[in-house]
mmCIF file of C-alpha atoms in Angstrom:
data_model
loop_
_atom_site.group_PDB
_atom_site.id
_atom_site.type_symbol
_atom_site.label_atom_id
_atom_site.label_comp_id
_atom_site.label_asym_id
_atom_site.label_seq_id
_atom_site.Cartn_x
_atom_site.Cartn_y
_atom_site.Cartn_z
ATOM 1 C CA MET Q 267 -40.195 23.599 -32.424
ATOM 2 C CA GLU Q 268 -40.670 24.167 -28.714
ATOM 3 C CA LYS Q 269 -40.303 27.691 -27.444
ATOM 4 C CA CYS Q 270 -37.190 28.450 -25.431
ATOM 5 C CA ILE Q 271 -37.582 27.324 -21.841
ATOM 6 C CA GLN Q 272 -35.515 28.224 -18.864
ATOM 7 C CA VAL Q 273 -34.752 24.942 -17.196
ATOM 8 C CA GLU Q 274 -33.338 26.407 -13.991
ATOM 9 C CA GLU Q 275 -36.476 28.528 -13.491
ATOM 10 C CA LYS Q 276 -38.575 25.393 -13.912
ATOM 11 C CA LEU Q 277 -36.451 23.590 -11.304
ATOM 12 C CA LYS Q 278 -36.938 26.510 -8.879
ATOM 13 C CA GLU Q 279 -40.712 26.220 -9.400
ATOM 14 C CA LEU Q 280 -40.383 22.527 -8.471
ATOM 15 C CA ASN Q 281 -38.371 23.500 -5.352
ATOM 16 C CA ILE Q 282 -35.317 21.598 -6.609
ATOM 17 C CA GLN Q 283 -31.865 22.795 -5.597
ATOM 18 C CA LEU Q 284 -28.899 21.426 -7.484
ATOM 19 C CA GLU Q 285 -25.690 20.301 -5.833
ATOM 20 C CA SER Q 286 -22.258 20.583 -7.381
ATOM 21 C CA LEU Q 287 -20.389 17.793 -9.121
ATOM 22 C CA PRO Q 288 -20.322 14.596 -7.004
ATOM 23 C CA LYS Q 289 -16.969 13.085 -6.113
ATOM 24 C CA PRO Q 290 -16.425 9.735 -7.866
ATOM 25 C CA SER Q 291 -16.287 6.752 -5.526
ATOM 26 C CA GLY Q 292 -13.734 4.902 -7.669
ATOM 27 C CA ASN Q 293 -11.117 5.279 -10.381
ATOM 28 C CA TYR Q 294 -13.254 7.060 -12.998
ATOM 29 C CA VAL Q 295 -14.478 10.519 -13.988
ATOM 30 C CA PRO Q 296 -18.056 11.775 -13.573
ATOM 31 C CA TYR Q 297 -18.372 12.499 -17.301
ATOM 32 C CA THR Q 298 -16.588 12.581 -20.632
ATOM 33 C CA ILE Q 299 -17.306 14.851 -23.584
ATOM 34 C CA VAL Q 300 -17.056 13.664 -27.189
ATOM 35 C CA GLY Q 301 -18.188 16.192 -29.797
ATOM 36 C CA PRO Q 302 -21.533 17.664 -28.809
ATOM 37 C CA MET Q 303 -22.271 14.732 -26.458
ATOM 38 C CA ILE Q 304 -21.765 14.345 -22.719
ATOM 39 C CA TYR Q 305 -21.503 10.767 -21.438
ATOM 40 C CA MET Q 306 -22.354 10.836 -17.742
ATOM 41 C CA SER Q 307 -21.274 8.160 -15.262
ATOM 42 C CA GLY Q 308 -23.919 6.544 -13.113
ATOM 43 C CA VAL Q 309 -25.044 8.324 -9.961
ATOM 44 C CA THR Q 310 -27.000 7.076 -6.975
ATOM 45 C CA PRO Q 311 -29.705 8.897 -4.976
ATOM 46 C CA LYS Q 312 -27.498 10.943 -2.663
ATOM 47 C CA VAL Q 313 -28.254 14.277 -1.020
ATOM 48 C CA ASN Q 314 -25.241 16.183 0.308
ATOM 49 C CA GLY Q 315 -23.164 13.036 -0.206
ATOM 50 C CA VAL Q 316 -25.487 10.821 1.861
ATOM 51 C CA LEU Q 317 -27.320 7.915 0.212
ATOM 52 C CA GLN Q 318 -31.075 8.433 0.691
ATOM 53 C CA TYR Q 319 -32.563 5.192 -0.664
ATOM 54 C CA LYS Q 320 -30.922 1.876 0.249
ATOM 55 C CA GLY Q 321 -32.056 -1.663 -0.361
ATOM 56 C CA LYS Q 322 -33.995 -3.652 -2.894
ATOM 57 C CA VAL Q 323 -37.045 -2.152 -4.527
ATOM 58 C CA GLY Q 324 -39.922 -4.565 -4.064
ATOM 59 C CA LEU Q 325 -38.459 -5.918 -0.818
ATOM 60 C CA ASP Q 326 -36.983 -3.141 1.351
ATOM 61 C CA LEU Q 327 -38.527 -0.252 -0.584
ATOM 62 C CA THR Q 328 -41.850 0.295 -2.351
ATOM 63 C CA LYS Q 329 -42.015 1.046 -6.044
ATOM 64 C CA GLU Q 330 -42.999 4.616 -5.085
ATOM 65 C CA GLU Q 331 -39.804 4.963 -3.035
ATOM 66 C CA GLY Q 332 -37.903 3.575 -6.031
ATOM 67 C CA TYR Q 333 -39.534 6.255 -8.196
ATOM 68 C CA GLN Q 334 -38.307 8.940 -5.761
ATOM 69 C CA ALA Q 335 -34.831 7.396 -5.754
ATOM 70 C CA ALA Q 336 -34.678 7.593 -9.565
ATOM 71 C CA ARG Q 337 -35.874 11.205 -9.391
ATOM 72 C CA GLN Q 338 -33.060 12.052 -6.962
ATOM 73 C CA CYS Q 339 -30.541 10.450 -9.318
ATOM 74 C CA ILE Q 340 -31.663 12.835 -12.069
ATOM 75 C CA ILE Q 341 -31.479 15.810 -9.719
ATOM 76 C CA ASN Q 342 -27.854 14.793 -9.120
ATOM 77 C CA GLN Q 343 -27.210 14.443 -12.854
ATOM 78 C CA LEU Q 344 -28.701 17.896 -13.436
ATOM 79 C CA GLY Q 345 -26.277 19.305 -10.865
ATOM 80 C CA THR Q 346 -23.402 17.763 -12.807
ATOM 81 C CA LEU Q 347 -24.747 19.157 -16.088
ATOM 82 C CA LYS Q 348 -25.039 22.617 -14.518
ATOM 83 C CA THR Q 349 -21.395 22.385 -13.412
ATOM 84 C CA ILE Q 350 -20.271 21.269 -16.884
ATOM 85 C CA LEU Q 351 -22.333 23.669 -19.006
ATOM 86 C CA GLY Q 352 -22.925 26.623 -16.676
ATOM 87 C CA ASP Q 353 -26.475 26.912 -18.072
ATOM 88 C CA LEU Q 354 -28.913 24.018 -18.421
ATOM 89 C CA ASP Q 355 -30.579 25.742 -21.366
ATOM 90 C CA ARG Q 356 -27.514 24.679 -23.399
ATOM 91 C CA VAL Q 357 -28.934 21.135 -23.390
ATOM 92 C CA VAL Q 358 -30.224 20.322 -26.881
ATOM 93 C CA GLY Q 359 -31.669 16.979 -25.825
ATOM 94 C CA ILE Q 360 -31.485 14.011 -23.515
ATOM 95 C CA VAL Q 361 -30.359 11.232 -25.849
ATOM 96 C CA LYS Q 362 -30.335 8.096 -23.689
ATOM 97 C CA MET Q 363 -30.815 7.034 -20.095
ATOM 98 C CA GLU Q 364 -29.814 3.757 -18.509
ATOM 99 C CA GLY Q 365 -31.345 3.016 -15.150
ATOM 100 C CA PHE Q 366 -30.204 0.217 -12.895
ATOM 101 C CA ILE Q 367 -32.725 -0.815 -10.258
ATOM 102 C CA HIS Q 368 -31.595 -2.865 -7.259
ATOM 103 C CA ALA Q 369 -34.683 -5.054 -7.362
ATOM 104 C CA ALA Q 370 -36.118 -8.037 -5.564
ATOM 105 C CA SER Q 371 -36.027 -11.135 -7.777
ATOM 106 C CA ASP Q 372 -39.819 -11.034 -8.247
ATOM 107 C CA PHE Q 373 -40.116 -7.262 -8.837
ATOM 108 C CA TYR Q 374 -41.110 -6.441 -12.404
ATOM 109 C CA ASP Q 375 -42.200 -2.786 -12.200
ATOM 110 C CA LEU Q 376 -38.794 -1.498 -13.327
ATOM 111 C CA PRO Q 377 -40.267 0.939 -15.897
ATOM 112 C CA TYR Q 378 -42.409 2.555 -13.179
ATOM 113 C CA VAL Q 379 -39.350 3.130 -10.992
ATOM 114 C CA LEU Q 380 -37.326 4.673 -13.821
ATOM 115 C CA ASN Q 381 -40.232 6.970 -14.664
ATOM 116 C CA GLY Q 382 -39.136 8.946 -11.592
ATOM 117 C CA ALA Q 383 -36.126 10.028 -13.645
ATOM 118 C CA SER Q 384 -37.869 10.282 -17.024
ATOM 119 C CA ASP Q 385 -40.801 12.306 -15.708
ATOM 120 C CA LEU Q 386 -38.503 14.922 -14.172
ATOM 121 C CA LEU Q 387 -36.441 15.239 -17.370
ATOM 122 C CA VAL Q 388 -39.565 15.859 -19.441
ATOM 123 C CA GLU Q 389 -40.938 18.251 -16.832
ATOM 124 C CA ALA Q 390 -37.674 20.237 -16.684
ATOM 125 C CA PHE Q 391 -36.742 20.284 -20.383
ATOM 126 C CA GLY Q 392 -40.115 19.863 -22.058
ATOM 127 C CA GLY Q 393 -41.254 17.068 -24.329
ATOM 128 C CA GLU Q 394 -38.938 17.738 -27.265
ATOM 129 C CA LYS Q 395 -35.658 18.122 -25.344
ATOM 130 C CA GLY Q 396 -36.517 15.903 -22.380
ATOM 131 C CA ALA Q 397 -37.830 12.842 -24.237
ATOM 132 C CA HIS Q 398 -35.204 10.108 -24.498
ATOM 133 C CA ALA Q 399 -34.452 6.487 -25.256
ATOM 134 C CA ARG Q 400 -33.862 4.395 -22.151
ATOM 135 C CA SER Q 401 -33.263 1.001 -20.609
ATOM 136 C CA ALA Q 402 -34.605 -0.049 -17.198
ATOM 137 C CA ILE Q 403 -32.415 -2.866 -15.906
ATOM 138 C CA GLY Q 404 -32.937 -4.908 -12.752
ATOM 139 C CA VAL Q 405 -29.735 -5.783 -10.901
ATOM 140 C CA ALA Q 406 -28.771 -7.876 -7.870
ATOM 141 C CA ALA Q 407 -26.695 -5.142 -6.201
ATOM 142 C CA LEU Q 408 -25.505 -1.544 -6.560
ATOM 143 C CA PRO Q 409 -22.739 0.429 -4.814
ATOM 144 C CA GLY Q 410 -23.522 1.071 -1.147
ATOM 145 C CA ALA Q 411 -26.758 -0.927 -1.510
ATOM 146 C CA ALA Q 412 -28.276 1.996 -3.439
ATOM 147 C CA ALA Q 413 -31.787 1.399 -4.739
ATOM 148 C CA VAL Q 414 -31.164 3.006 -8.140
ATOM 149 C CA GLU Q 415 -28.291 4.220 -10.311
ATOM 150 C CA VAL Q 416 -28.809 6.334 -13.450
ATOM 151 C CA GLU Q 417 -26.503 7.145 -16.392
ATOM 152 C CA LEU Q 418 -27.211 9.743 -19.088
ATOM 153 C CA ILE Q 419 -26.065 10.708 -22.548
ATOM 154 C CA VAL Q 420 -26.826 14.370 -23.278
ATOM 155 C CA ARG Q 421 -26.458 16.453 -26.417
ATOM 156 C CA TYR Q 422 -25.549 20.105 -25.877
ATOM 157 C CA GLU Q 423 -24.579 23.251 -27.745
#
């Protein structure tokens, strides 16, 4: 069993500041809770409500920029989790991630892009809590021409 980590201290070390719960852009809620699970709606790579990465990865953006976009999506999800739970150390584990990558038709490095999200989760929560199942899905378009959108399922106590 991994020793107790303080996720928010780790994020401070990484110079990551969390924002509060994002406002939904449609007729839905940012999350639902069923039992010990939080089902989180997809978020895009916004900072202070402004989309930071627009366009198709592999055409308008490099795979490295896609990686950073996925990382920003997780930073946004962590802000939502902080709002919901009050303390990120209440997370028992990241269960599943679905990442949607707005990709050029001949771009196949989808797993690399989504690693931007996965790597940060493992770095913040450690290998036992941060490791997760995931799907990296290439799509023709995302809201606002966002490069990436990420959903999470999280188990908490």
